[in-house]
PDB file of N, CA and C in Angstrom:
ATOM      1  N   UNK Z   1       0.840  -1.176   0.000  1.00  0.00           N
ATOM      2  CA  UNK Z   1       0.000   0.000   0.000  1.00  0.00           C
ATOM      3  C   UNK Z   1       0.886   1.242   0.000  1.00  0.00           C
ATOM      4  N   UNK Z   2       0.665   2.157  -0.921  1.00  0.00           N
ATOM      5  CA  UNK Z   2       1.525   3.339  -0.978  1.00  0.00           C
ATOM      6  C   UNK Z   2       1.303   4.251   0.238  1.00  0.00           C
ATOM      7  N   UNK Z   3       2.336   4.991   0.580  1.00  0.00           N
ATOM      8  CA  UNK Z   3       2.224   5.945   1.683  1.00  0.00           C
ATOM      9  C   UNK Z   3       1.148   6.972   1.363  1.00  0.00           C
ATOM     10  N   UNK Z   4       0.279   7.290   2.335  1.00  0.00           N
ATOM     11  CA  UNK Z   4      -0.780   8.276   2.107  1.00  0.00           C
ATOM     12  C   UNK Z   4      -0.259   9.693   2.332  1.00  0.00           C
ATOM     13  N   UNK Z   5       0.647  10.129   1.460  1.00  0.00           N
ATOM     14  CA  UNK Z   5       1.286  11.403   1.730  1.00  0.00           C
ATOM     15  C   UNK Z   5       0.803  12.517   0.811  1.00  0.00           C
ATOM     16  N   UNK Z   6       1.003  13.722   1.309  1.00  0.00           N
ATOM     17  CA  UNK Z   6       0.701  14.940   0.563  1.00  0.00           C
ATOM     18  C   UNK Z   6       2.004  15.716   0.475  1.00  0.00           C
ATOM     19  N   UNK Z   7       2.569  15.795  -0.724  1.00  0.00           N
ATOM     20  CA  UNK Z   7       3.852  16.462  -0.917  1.00  0.00           C
ATOM     21  C   UNK Z   7       3.610  17.967  -1.028  1.00  0.00           C
ATOM     22  N   UNK Z   8       4.167  18.731  -0.065  1.00  0.00           N
ATOM     23  CA  UNK Z   8       4.014  20.183  -0.080  1.00  0.00           C
ATOM     24  C   UNK Z   8       5.104  20.847  -0.907  1.00  0.00           C
ATOM     25  N   UNK Z   9       6.294  20.259  -0.907  1.00  0.00           N
ATOM     26  CA  UNK Z   9       7.415  20.713  -1.738  1.00  0.00           C
ATOM     27  C   UNK Z   9       8.157  19.452  -2.186  1.00  0.00           C
ATOM     28  N   UNK Z  10       9.119  19.579  -3.082  1.00  0.00           N
ATOM     29  CA  UNK Z  10       9.889  18.386  -3.455  1.00  0.00           C
ATOM     30  C   UNK Z  10      10.626  17.742  -2.273  1.00  0.00           C
ATOM     31  N   UNK Z  11      10.922  18.539  -1.223  1.00  0.00           N
ATOM     32  CA  UNK Z  11      11.689  18.033  -0.092  1.00  0.00           C
ATOM     33  C   UNK Z  11      10.897  17.890   1.204  1.00  0.00           C
ATOM     34  N   UNK Z  12       9.568  18.069   1.141  1.00  0.00           N
ATOM     35  CA  UNK Z  12       8.772  17.966   2.356  1.00  0.00           C
ATOM     36  C   UNK Z  12       7.380  17.451   2.036  1.00  0.00           C
ATOM     37  N   UNK Z  13       6.943  16.462   2.839  1.00  0.00           N
ATOM     38  CA  UNK Z  13       5.600  15.895   2.676  1.00  0.00           C
ATOM     39  C   UNK Z  13       4.999  15.648   4.050  1.00  0.00           C
ATOM     40  N   UNK Z  14       3.668  15.586   4.089  1.00  0.00           N
ATOM     41  CA  UNK Z  14       2.949  15.283   5.322  1.00  0.00           C
ATOM     42  C   UNK Z  14       2.089  14.043   5.091  1.00  0.00           C
ATOM     43  N   UNK Z  15       1.740  13.399   6.211  1.00  0.00           N
ATOM     44  CA  UNK Z  15       0.925  12.186   6.138  1.00  0.00           C
ATOM     45  C   UNK Z  15       0.106  12.072   7.414  1.00  0.00           C
ATOM     46  N   UNK Z  16      -0.988  11.297   7.349  1.00  0.00           N
ATOM     47  CA  UNK Z  16      -1.698  10.956   8.584  1.00  0.00           C
ATOM     48  C   UNK Z  16      -0.876   9.936   9.365  1.00  0.00           C
ATOM     49  N   UNK Z  17      -1.368   9.559  10.528  1.00  0.00           N
ATOM     50  CA  UNK Z  17      -0.665   8.616  11.409  1.00  0.00           C
ATOM     51  C   UNK Z  17      -0.028   7.476  10.620  1.00  0.00           C
ATOM     52  N   UNK Z  18       1.261   7.262  10.851  1.00  0.00           N
ATOM     53  CA  UNK Z  18       1.982   6.181  10.194  1.00  0.00           C
ATOM     54  C   UNK Z  18       2.304   5.092  11.209  1.00  0.00           C
ATOM     55  N   UNK Z  19       2.236   3.877  10.764  1.00  0.00           N
ATOM     56  CA  UNK Z  19       2.603   2.721  11.571  1.00  0.00           C
ATOM     57  C   UNK Z  19       4.120   2.531  11.505  1.00  0.00           C
ATOM     58  N   UNK Z  20       4.696   1.841  12.467  1.00  0.00           N
ATOM     59  CA  UNK Z  20       6.134   1.570  12.396  1.00  0.00           C
ATOM     60  C   UNK Z  20       6.550   0.914  11.076  1.00  0.00           C
ATOM     61  N   UNK Z  21       5.732   0.024  10.551  1.00  0.00           N
ATOM     62  CA  UNK Z  21       6.069  -0.654   9.295  1.00  0.00           C
ATOM     63  C   UNK Z  21       6.204   0.308   8.120  1.00  0.00           C
ATOM     64  N   UNK Z  22       5.587   1.472   8.211  1.00  0.00           N
ATOM     65  CA  UNK Z  22       5.659   2.452   7.120  1.00  0.00           C
ATOM     66  C   UNK Z  22       7.026   3.119   7.026  1.00  0.00           C
ATOM     67  N   UNK Z  23       7.866   2.968   8.042  1.00  0.00           N
ATOM     68  CA  UNK Z  23       9.178   3.622   8.015  1.00  0.00           C
ATOM     69  C   UNK Z  23      10.059   3.050   6.897  1.00  0.00           C
ATOM     70  N   UNK Z  24      10.010   1.744   6.699  1.00  0.00           N
ATOM     71  CA  UNK Z  24      10.787   1.147   5.608  1.00  0.00           C
ATOM     72  C   UNK Z  24      10.270   1.650   4.260  1.00  0.00           C
ATOM     73  N   UNK Z  25       8.966   1.807   4.155  1.00  0.00           N
ATOM     74  CA  UNK Z  25       8.373   2.322   2.920  1.00  0.00           C
ATOM     75  C   UNK Z  25       8.775   3.782   2.691  1.00  0.00           C
ATOM     76  N   UNK Z  26       8.826   4.565   3.763  1.00  0.00           N
ATOM     77  CA  UNK Z  26       9.252   5.960   3.648  1.00  0.00           C
ATOM     78  C   UNK Z  26      10.703   6.039   3.160  1.00  0.00           C
ATOM     79  N   UNK Z  27      11.560   5.194   3.712  1.00  0.00           N
ATOM     80  CA  UNK Z  27      12.958   5.168   3.273  1.00  0.00           C
ATOM     81  C   UNK Z  27      13.054   4.755   1.811  1.00  0.00           C
ATOM     82  N   UNK Z  28      12.272   3.753   1.427  1.00  0.00           N
ATOM     83  CA  UNK Z  28      12.281   3.292   0.040  1.00  0.00           C
ATOM     84  C   UNK Z  28      11.777   4.374  -0.918  1.00  0.00           C
ATOM     85  N   UNK Z  29      10.903   5.260  -0.410  1.00  0.00           N
ATOM     86  CA  UNK Z  29      10.372   6.346  -1.231  1.00  0.00           C
ATOM     87  C   UNK Z  29      11.353   7.523  -1.329  1.00  0.00           C
ATOM     88  N   UNK Z  30      12.492   7.415  -0.645  1.00  0.00           N
ATOM     89  CA  UNK Z  30      13.521   8.443  -0.756  1.00  0.00           C
ATOM     90  C   UNK Z  30      13.592   9.426   0.402  1.00  0.00           C
ATOM     91  N   UNK Z  31      12.713   9.269   1.391  1.00  0.00           N
ATOM     92  CA  UNK Z  31      12.787  10.171   2.544  1.00  0.00           C
ATOM     93  C   UNK Z  31      14.013   9.816   3.380  1.00  0.00           C
ATOM     94  N   UNK Z  32      14.589  10.835   4.001  1.00  0.00           N
ATOM     95  CA  UNK Z  32      15.757  10.622   4.843  1.00  0.00           C
ATOM     96  C   UNK Z  32      15.466  10.914   6.312  1.00  0.00           C
ATOM     97  N   UNK Z  33      14.340  11.622   6.560  1.00  0.00           N
ATOM     98  CA  UNK Z  33      13.971  11.977   7.933  1.00  0.00           C
ATOM     99  C   UNK Z  33      12.467  11.924   8.114  1.00  0.00           C
ATOM    100  N   UNK Z  34      12.056  11.670   9.367  1.00  0.00           N
ATOM    101  CA  UNK Z  34      10.641  11.630   9.727  1.00  0.00           C
ATOM    102  C   UNK Z  34      10.450  12.462  10.993  1.00  0.00           C
ATOM    103  N   UNK Z  35       9.397  13.296  10.987  1.00  0.00           N
ATOM    104  CA  UNK Z  35       9.009  14.062  12.167  1.00  0.00           C
ATOM    105  C   UNK Z  35       7.625  13.582  12.591  1.00  0.00           C
ATOM    106  N   UNK Z  36       7.510  13.185  13.847  1.00  0.00           N
ATOM    107  CA  UNK Z  36       6.235  12.779  14.425  1.00  0.00           C
ATOM    108  C   UNK Z  36       5.724  13.945  15.274  1.00  0.00           C
ATOM    109  N   UNK Z  37       4.615  14.552  14.874  1.00  0.00           N
ATOM    110  CA  UNK Z  37       4.039  15.682  15.609  1.00  0.00           C
ATOM    111  C   UNK Z  37       2.875  15.275  16.498  1.00  0.00           C
ATOM    112  N   UNK Z  38       2.683  13.994  16.704  1.00  0.00           N
ATOM    113  CA  UNK Z  38       1.542  13.519  17.484  1.00  0.00           C
ATOM    114  C   UNK Z  38       1.973  13.116  18.891  1.00  0.00           C
ATOM    115  N   UNK Z  39       1.327  13.680  19.921  1.00  0.00           N
ATOM    116  CA  UNK Z  39       1.646  13.232  21.283  1.00  0.00           C
ATOM    117  C   UNK Z  39       1.306  11.752  21.467  1.00  0.00           C
ATOM    118  N   UNK Z  40       2.145  11.052  22.210  1.00  0.00           N
ATOM    119  CA  UNK Z  40       1.853   9.648  22.522  1.00  0.00           C
ATOM    120  C   UNK Z  40       0.500   9.550  23.213  1.00  0.00           C
ATOM    121  N   UNK Z  41      -0.291   8.558  22.840  1.00  0.00           N
ATOM    122  CA  UNK Z  41      -1.575   8.299  23.469  1.00  0.00           C
ATOM    123  C   UNK Z  41      -2.715   9.180  23.019  1.00  0.00           C
ATOM    124  N   UNK Z  42      -2.459  10.139  22.137  1.00  0.00           N
ATOM    125  CA  UNK Z  42      -3.508  11.050  21.682  1.00  0.00           C
ATOM    126  C   UNK Z  42      -4.672  10.279  21.055  1.00  0.00           C
ATOM    127  N   UNK Z  43      -4.356   9.237  20.315  1.00  0.00           N
ATOM    128  CA  UNK Z  43      -5.385   8.468  19.626  1.00  0.00           C
ATOM    129  C   UNK Z  43      -5.844   7.230  20.373  1.00  0.00           C
ATOM    130  N   UNK Z  44      -5.436   7.107  21.623  1.00  0.00           N
ATOM    131  CA  UNK Z  44      -5.811   5.941  22.401  1.00  0.00           C
ATOM    132  C   UNK Z  44      -4.764   4.845  22.309  1.00  0.00           C
ATOM    133  N   UNK Z  45      -5.061   3.693  22.880  1.00  0.00           N
ATOM    134  CA  UNK Z  45      -4.063   2.619  22.960  1.00  0.00           C
ATOM    135  C   UNK Z  45      -3.678   2.018  21.609  1.00  0.00           C
ATOM    136  N   UNK Z  46      -4.493   2.212  20.576  1.00  0.00           N
ATOM    137  CA  UNK Z  46      -4.147   1.637  19.267  1.00  0.00           C
ATOM    138  C   UNK Z  46      -3.116   2.481  18.511  1.00  0.00           C
ATOM    139  N   UNK Z  47      -2.866   3.705  18.972  1.00  0.00           N
ATOM    140  CA  UNK Z  47      -1.871   4.563  18.312  1.00  0.00           C
ATOM    141  C   UNK Z  47      -0.467   4.037  18.606  1.00  0.00           C
ATOM    142  N   UNK Z  48       0.360   3.870  17.590  1.00  0.00           N
ATOM    143  CA  UNK Z  48       1.738   3.430  17.831  1.00  0.00           C
ATOM    144  C   UNK Z  48       2.486   4.460  18.685  1.00  0.00           C
ATOM    145  N   UNK Z  49       3.329   3.995  19.588  1.00  0.00           N
ATOM    146  CA  UNK Z  49       4.110   4.910  20.417  1.00  0.00           C
ATOM    147  C   UNK Z  49       5.243   5.526  19.595  1.00  0.00           C
ATOM    148  N   UNK Z  50       5.688   6.675  20.045  1.00  0.00           N
ATOM    149  CA  UNK Z  50       6.826   7.310  19.389  1.00  0.00           C
ATOM    150  C   UNK Z  50       8.042   6.388  19.423  1.00  0.00           C
ATOM    151  N   UNK Z  51       8.238   5.698  20.537  1.00  0.00           N
ATOM    152  CA  UNK Z  51       9.386   4.793  20.659  1.00  0.00           C
ATOM    153  C   UNK Z  51       9.345   3.690  19.612  1.00  0.00           C
ATOM    154  N   UNK Z  52       8.157   3.145  19.334  1.00  0.00           N
ATOM    155  CA  UNK Z  52       8.065   2.072  18.331  1.00  0.00           C
ATOM    156  C   UNK Z  52       8.324   2.606  16.928  1.00  0.00           C
ATOM    157  N   UNK Z  53       7.854   3.816  16.645  1.00  0.00           N
ATOM    158  CA  UNK Z  53       8.104   4.420  15.333  1.00  0.00           C
ATOM    159  C   UNK Z  53       9.581   4.795  15.213  1.00  0.00           C
ATOM    160  N   UNK Z  54      10.164   5.320  16.292  1.00  0.00           N
ATOM    161  CA  UNK Z  54      11.581   5.692  16.284  1.00  0.00           C
ATOM    162  C   UNK Z  54      12.465   4.478  16.010  1.00  0.00           C
ATOM    163  N   UNK Z  55      12.154   3.351  16.647  1.00  0.00           N
ATOM    164  CA  UNK Z  55      12.940   2.132  16.441  1.00  0.00           C
ATOM    165  C   UNK Z  55      12.849   1.660  14.991  1.00  0.00           C
ATOM    166  N   UNK Z  56      11.649   1.707  14.427  1.00  0.00           N
ATOM    167  CA  UNK Z  56      11.468   1.296  13.029  1.00  0.00           C
ATOM    168  C   UNK Z  56      12.167   2.273  12.088  1.00  0.00           C
ATOM    169  N   UNK Z  57      12.134   3.556  12.409  1.00  0.00           N
ATOM    170  CA  UNK Z  57      12.818   4.555  11.572  1.00  0.00           C
ATOM    171  C   UNK Z  57      14.322   4.303  11.585  1.00  0.00           C
ATOM    172  N   UNK Z  58      14.887   4.050  12.763  1.00  0.00           N
ATOM    173  CA  UNK Z  58      16.321   3.777  12.863  1.00  0.00           C
ATOM    174  C   UNK Z  58      16.686   2.526  12.071  1.00  0.00           C
ATOM    175  N   UNK Z  59      15.854   1.508  12.173  1.00  0.00           N
ATOM    176  CA  UNK Z  59      16.103   0.266  11.434  1.00  0.00           C
ATOM    177  C   UNK Z  59      16.079   0.501   9.923  1.00  0.00           C
ATOM    178  N   UNK Z  60      15.241   1.459   9.491  1.00  0.00           N
ATOM    179  CA  UNK Z  60      15.128   1.775   8.065  1.00  0.00           C
ATOM    180  C   UNK Z  60      16.185   2.788   7.610  1.00  0.00           C
ATOM    181  N   UNK Z  61      17.026   3.254   8.542  1.00  0.00           N
ATOM    182  CA  UNK Z  61      18.073   4.203   8.188  1.00  0.00           C
ATOM    183  C   UNK Z  61      17.606   5.653   8.126  1.00  0.00           C
ATOM    184  N   UNK Z  62      16.488   5.947   8.779  1.00  0.00           N
ATOM    185  CA  UNK Z  62      15.937   7.298   8.778  1.00  0.00           C
ATOM    186  C   UNK Z  62      16.307   8.050  10.046  1.00  0.00           C
ATOM    187  N   UNK Z  63      16.489   9.350   9.925  1.00  0.00           N
ATOM    188  CA  UNK Z  63      16.570  10.218  11.100  1.00  0.00           C
ATOM    189  C   UNK Z  63      15.137  10.377  11.613  1.00  0.00           C
ATOM    190  N   UNK Z  64      14.965  10.491  12.921  1.00  0.00           N
ATOM    191  CA  UNK Z  64      13.635  10.575  13.504  1.00  0.00           C
ATOM    192  C   UNK Z  64      13.600  11.653  14.574  1.00  0.00           C
ATOM    193  N   UNK Z  65      12.533  12.442  14.569  1.00  0.00           N
ATOM    194  CA  UNK Z  65      12.328  13.446  15.606  1.00  0.00           C
ATOM    195  C   UNK Z  65      10.882  13.384  16.077  1.00  0.00           C
ATOM    196  N   UNK Z  66      10.696  13.494  17.385  1.00  0.00           N
ATOM    197  CA  UNK Z  66       9.349  13.530  17.957  1.00  0.00           C
ATOM    198  C   UNK Z  66       9.139  14.920  18.539  1.00  0.00           C
ATOM    199  N   UNK Z  67       8.264  15.682  17.913  1.00  0.00           N
ATOM    200  CA  UNK Z  67       7.895  17.014  18.381  1.00  0.00           C
ATOM    201  C   UNK Z  67       6.386  17.019  18.582  1.00  0.00           C
ATOM    202  N   UNK Z  68       5.925  16.526  19.752  1.00  0.00           N
ATOM    203  CA  UNK Z  68       4.481  16.430  19.978  1.00  0.00           C
ATOM    204  C   UNK Z  68       3.859  17.809  20.197  1.00  0.00           C
ATOM    205  N   UNK Z  69       2.825  18.103  19.428  1.00  0.00           N
ATOM    206  CA  UNK Z  69       2.098  19.371  19.560  1.00  0.00           C
ATOM    207  C   UNK Z  69       0.601  19.086  19.530  1.00  0.00           C
ATOM    208  N   UNK Z  70      -0.157  19.951  20.185  1.00  0.00           N
ATOM    209  CA  UNK Z  70      -1.613  19.807  20.201  1.00  0.00           C
ATOM    210  C   UNK Z  70      -2.180  20.087  18.818  1.00  0.00           C
ATOM    211  N   UNK Z  71      -3.307  19.485  18.536  1.00  0.00           N
ATOM    212  CA  UNK Z  71      -3.917  19.661  17.220  1.00  0.00           C
ATOM    213  C   UNK Z  71      -4.467  21.044  16.970  1.00  0.00           C
ATOM    214  N   UNK Z  72      -5.007  21.691  18.005  1.00  0.00           N
ATOM    215  CA  UNK Z  72      -5.691  22.958  17.794  1.00  0.00           C
ATOM    216  C   UNK Z  72      -4.824  24.188  17.857  1.00  0.00           C
ATOM    217  N   UNK Z  73      -3.647  24.091  18.489  1.00  0.00           N
ATOM    218  CA  UNK Z  73      -2.816  25.279  18.669  1.00  0.00           C
ATOM    219  C   UNK Z  73      -1.351  24.883  18.653  1.00  0.00           C
ATOM    220  N   UNK Z  74      -0.571  25.615  17.871  1.00  0.00           N
ATOM    221  CA  UNK Z  74       0.869  25.418  17.844  1.00  0.00           C
ATOM    222  C   UNK Z  74       1.504  26.711  18.348  1.00  0.00           C
ATOM    223  N   UNK Z  75       2.258  26.614  19.426  1.00  0.00           N
ATOM    224  CA  UNK Z  75       2.854  27.790  20.052  1.00  0.00           C
ATOM    225  C   UNK Z  75       4.020  28.315  19.218  1.00  0.00           C
ATOM    226  N   UNK Z  76       4.405  29.572  19.443  1.00  0.00           N
ATOM    227  CA  UNK Z  76       5.592  30.098  18.752  1.00  0.00           C
ATOM    228  C   UNK Z  76       6.834  29.246  19.031  1.00  0.00           C
ATOM    229  N   UNK Z  77       6.951  28.704  20.237  1.00  0.00           N
ATOM    230  CA  UNK Z  77       8.095  27.857  20.568  1.00  0.00           C
ATOM    231  C   UNK Z  77       8.069  26.548  19.778  1.00  0.00           C
ATOM    232  N   UNK Z  78       6.889  25.970  19.622  1.00  0.00           N
ATOM    233  CA  UNK Z  78       6.771  24.733  18.833  1.00  0.00           C
ATOM    234  C   UNK Z  78       7.062  24.997  17.359  1.00  0.00           C
ATOM    235  N   UNK Z  79       6.598  26.125  16.856  1.00  0.00           N
ATOM    236  CA  UNK Z  79       6.878  26.493  15.461  1.00  0.00           C
ATOM    237  C   UNK Z  79       8.376  26.690  15.265  1.00  0.00           C
ATOM    238  N   UNK Z  80       9.027  27.355  16.223  1.00  0.00           N
ATOM    239  CA  UNK Z  80      10.480  27.551  16.135  1.00  0.00           C
ATOM    240  C   UNK Z  80      11.216  26.213  16.188  1.00  0.00           C
ATOM    241  N   UNK Z  81      10.751  25.295  17.041  1.00  0.00           N
ATOM    242  CA  UNK Z  81      11.380  23.971  17.124  1.00  0.00           C
ATOM    243  C   UNK Z  81      11.203  23.207  15.813  1.00  0.00           C
ATOM    244  N   UNK Z  82      10.028  23.325  15.192  1.00  0.00           N
ATOM    245  CA  UNK Z  82       9.785  22.668  13.907  1.00  0.00           C
ATOM    246  C   UNK Z  82      10.696  23.268  12.836  1.00  0.00           C
ATOM    247  N   UNK Z  83      10.825  24.593  12.832  1.00  0.00           N
ATOM    248  CA  UNK Z  83      11.718  25.268  11.880  1.00  0.00           C
ATOM    249  C   UNK Z  83      13.141  24.745  12.028  1.00  0.00           C
ATOM    250  N   UNK Z  84      13.587  24.587  13.271  1.00  0.00           N
ATOM    251  CA  UNK Z  84      14.934  24.082  13.529  1.00  0.00           C
ATOM    252  C   UNK Z  84      15.092  22.653  12.994  1.00  0.00           C
ATOM    253  N   UNK Z  85      14.079  21.826  13.160  1.00  0.00           N
ATOM    254  CA  UNK Z  85      14.138  20.466  12.598  1.00  0.00           C
ATOM    255  C   UNK Z  85      14.247  20.510  11.077  1.00  0.00           C
ATOM    256  N   UNK Z  86      13.501  21.410  10.451  1.00  0.00           N
ATOM    257  CA  UNK Z  86      13.568  21.515   8.986  1.00  0.00           C
ATOM    258  C   UNK Z  86      14.961  21.905   8.517  1.00  0.00           C
ATOM    259  N   UNK Z  87      15.654  22.704   9.311  1.00  0.00           N
ATOM    260  CA  UNK Z  87      16.998  23.164   8.961  1.00  0.00           C
ATOM    261  C   UNK Z  87      18.045  22.082   9.226  1.00  0.00           C
ATOM    262  N   UNK Z  88      17.858  21.310  10.295  1.00  0.00           N
ATOM    263  CA  UNK Z  88      18.912  20.385  10.714  1.00  0.00           C
ATOM    264  C   UNK Z  88      18.753  18.949  10.214  1.00  0.00           C
ATOM    265  N   UNK Z  89      17.533  18.503   9.981  1.00  0.00           N
ATOM    266  CA  UNK Z  89      17.337  17.124   9.515  1.00  0.00           C
ATOM    267  C   UNK Z  89      17.650  17.002   8.028  1.00  0.00           C
ATOM    268  N   UNK Z  90      18.237  15.884   7.622  1.00  0.00           N
ATOM    269  CA  UNK Z  90      18.460  15.695   6.193  1.00  0.00           C
ATOM    270  C   UNK Z  90      17.138  15.483   5.450  1.00  0.00           C
ATOM    271  N   UNK Z  91      17.024  16.097   4.302  1.00  0.00           N
ATOM    272  CA  UNK Z  91      15.812  15.962   3.489  1.00  0.00           C
ATOM    273  C   UNK Z  91      16.004  14.932   2.404  1.00  0.00           C
ATOM    274  N   UNK Z  92      14.914  14.552   1.832  1.00  0.00           N
ATOM    275  CA  UNK Z  92      13.541  14.979   2.063  1.00  0.00           C
ATOM    276  C   UNK Z  92      13.000  14.503   3.415  1.00  0.00           C
ATOM    277  N   UNK Z  93      12.060  15.307   3.950  1.00  0.00           N
ATOM    278  CA  UNK Z  93      11.475  15.070   5.264  1.00  0.00           C
ATOM    279  C   UNK Z  93      10.002  14.707   5.108  1.00  0.00           C
ATOM    280  N   UNK Z  94       9.566  13.717   5.873  1.00  0.00           N
ATOM    281  CA  UNK Z  94       8.162  13.326   5.953  1.00  0.00           C
ATOM    282  C   UNK Z  94       7.697  13.566   7.379  1.00  0.00           C
ATOM    283  N   UNK Z  95       6.663  14.398   7.551  1.00  0.00           N
ATOM    284  CA  UNK Z  95       6.103  14.672   8.873  1.00  0.00           C
ATOM    285  C   UNK Z  95       4.709  14.066   8.954  1.00  0.00           C
ATOM    286  N   UNK Z  96       4.359  13.553  10.147  1.00  0.00           N
ATOM    287  CA  UNK Z  96       3.012  13.003  10.288  1.00  0.00           C
ATOM    288  C   UNK Z  96       2.392  13.385  11.617  1.00  0.00           C
ATOM    289  N   UNK Z  97       1.056  13.349  11.625  1.00  0.00           N
ATOM    290  CA  UNK Z  97       0.242  13.588  12.818  1.00  0.00           C
ATOM    291  C   UNK Z  97      -1.037  12.768  12.630  1.00  0.00           C
ATOM    292  N   UNK Z  98      -2.141  13.167  13.238  1.00  0.00           N
ATOM    293  CA  UNK Z  98      -3.362  12.372  13.091  1.00  0.00           C
ATOM    294  C   UNK Z  98      -3.852  12.374  11.649  1.00  0.00           C
ATOM    295  N   UNK Z  99      -3.946  13.561  11.035  1.00  0.00           N
ATOM    296  CA  UNK Z  99      -4.486  13.652   9.676  1.00  0.00           C
ATOM    297  C   UNK Z  99      -3.510  14.255   8.668  1.00  0.00           C
ATOM    298  N   UNK Z 100      -2.459  14.894   9.146  1.00  0.00           N
ATOM    299  CA  UNK Z 100      -1.530  15.631   8.286  1.00  0.00           C
ATOM    300  C   UNK Z 100      -1.751  17.133   8.355  1.00  0.00           C
ATOM    301  N   UNK Z 101      -2.911  17.568   8.861  1.00  0.00           N
ATOM    302  CA  UNK Z 101      -3.228  19.001   8.907  1.00  0.00           C
ATOM    303  C   UNK Z 101      -2.324  19.761   9.888  1.00  0.00           C
ATOM    304  N   UNK Z 102      -2.061  19.185  11.034  1.00  0.00           N
ATOM    305  CA  UNK Z 102      -1.207  19.834  12.043  1.00  0.00           C
ATOM    306  C   UNK Z 102       0.201  20.055  11.493  1.00  0.00           C
ATOM    307  N   UNK Z 103       0.729  19.057  10.809  1.00  0.00           N
ATOM    308  CA  UNK Z 103       2.063  19.178  10.212  1.00  0.00           C
ATOM    309  C   UNK Z 103       2.074  20.251   9.126  1.00  0.00           C
ATOM    310  N   UNK Z 104       0.994  20.306   8.360  1.00  0.00           N
ATOM    311  CA  UNK Z 104       0.898  21.326   7.307  1.00  0.00           C
ATOM    312  C   UNK Z 104       0.902  22.708   7.926  1.00  0.00           C
ATOM    313  N   UNK Z 105       0.111  22.913   8.996  1.00  0.00           N
ATOM    314  CA  UNK Z 105       0.081  24.218   9.684  1.00  0.00           C
ATOM    315  C   UNK Z 105       1.462  24.575  10.233  1.00  0.00           C
ATOM    316  N   UNK Z 106       2.133  23.606  10.840  1.00  0.00           N
ATOM    317  CA  UNK Z 106       3.470  23.862  11.373  1.00  0.00           C
ATOM    318  C   UNK Z 106       4.437  24.242  10.251  1.00  0.00           C
ATOM    319  N   UNK Z 107       4.358  23.542   9.136  1.00  0.00           N
ATOM    320  CA  UNK Z 107       5.257  23.831   8.022  1.00  0.00           C
ATOM    321  C   UNK Z 107       5.020  25.241   7.483  1.00  0.00           C
ATOM    322  N   UNK Z 108       3.769  25.589   7.276  1.00  0.00           N
ATOM    323  CA  UNK Z 108       3.449  26.926   6.758  1.00  0.00           C
ATOM    324  C   UNK Z 108       3.934  27.999   7.717  1.00  0.00           C
ATOM    325  N   UNK Z 109       3.666  27.824   9.003  1.00  0.00           N
ATOM    326  CA  UNK Z 109       4.087  28.817  10.001  1.00  0.00           C
ATOM    327  C   UNK Z 109       5.623  28.891  10.094  1.00  0.00           C
ATOM    328  N   UNK Z 110       6.288  27.757  10.001  1.00  0.00           N
ATOM    329  CA  UNK Z 110       7.738  27.716  10.148  1.00  0.00           C
ATOM    330  C   UNK Z 110       8.477  28.272   8.938  1.00  0.00           C
ATOM    331  N   UNK Z 111       7.832  28.271   7.781  1.00  0.00           N
ATOM    332  CA  UNK Z 111       8.518  28.713   6.562  1.00  0.00           C
ATOM    333  C   UNK Z 111       8.053  30.086   6.082  1.00  0.00           C
ATOM    334  N   UNK Z 112       7.166  30.731   6.811  1.00  0.00           N
ATOM    335  CA  UNK Z 112       6.742  32.081   6.442  1.00  0.00           C
ATOM    336  C   UNK Z 112       7.858  33.067   6.753  1.00  0.00           C
ATOM    337  N   UNK Z 113       7.892  34.123   5.943  1.00  0.00           N
ATOM    338  CA  UNK Z 113       8.833  35.202   6.231  1.00  0.00           C
ATOM    339  C   UNK Z 113      10.115  34.962   5.557  1.00  0.00           C
TER     340      UNK Z 113
END
């Protein structure tokens, strides 16, 4: 099954919640880094933990960052932290959250100006 991603630029894409198994697929698709913007447990016990996704990302040769942010509001500090990840992580970067909307908002806010 192909990754359910939305490419915002050639070097950045967003996706809804990804399973640990999707990390190998992300690497095969050419991504070099993954950002998880979803707090652990937000979706209940069926949501994969950040630790399980991080382990799968490492196994797939991906850089991994967990920057948990709330769905309804992203603070200036969270936006700055996301901007820093965009600068420091090797691209292309794939970010995910519950639906992809939170990552899109963070990307737009972090790249304005």
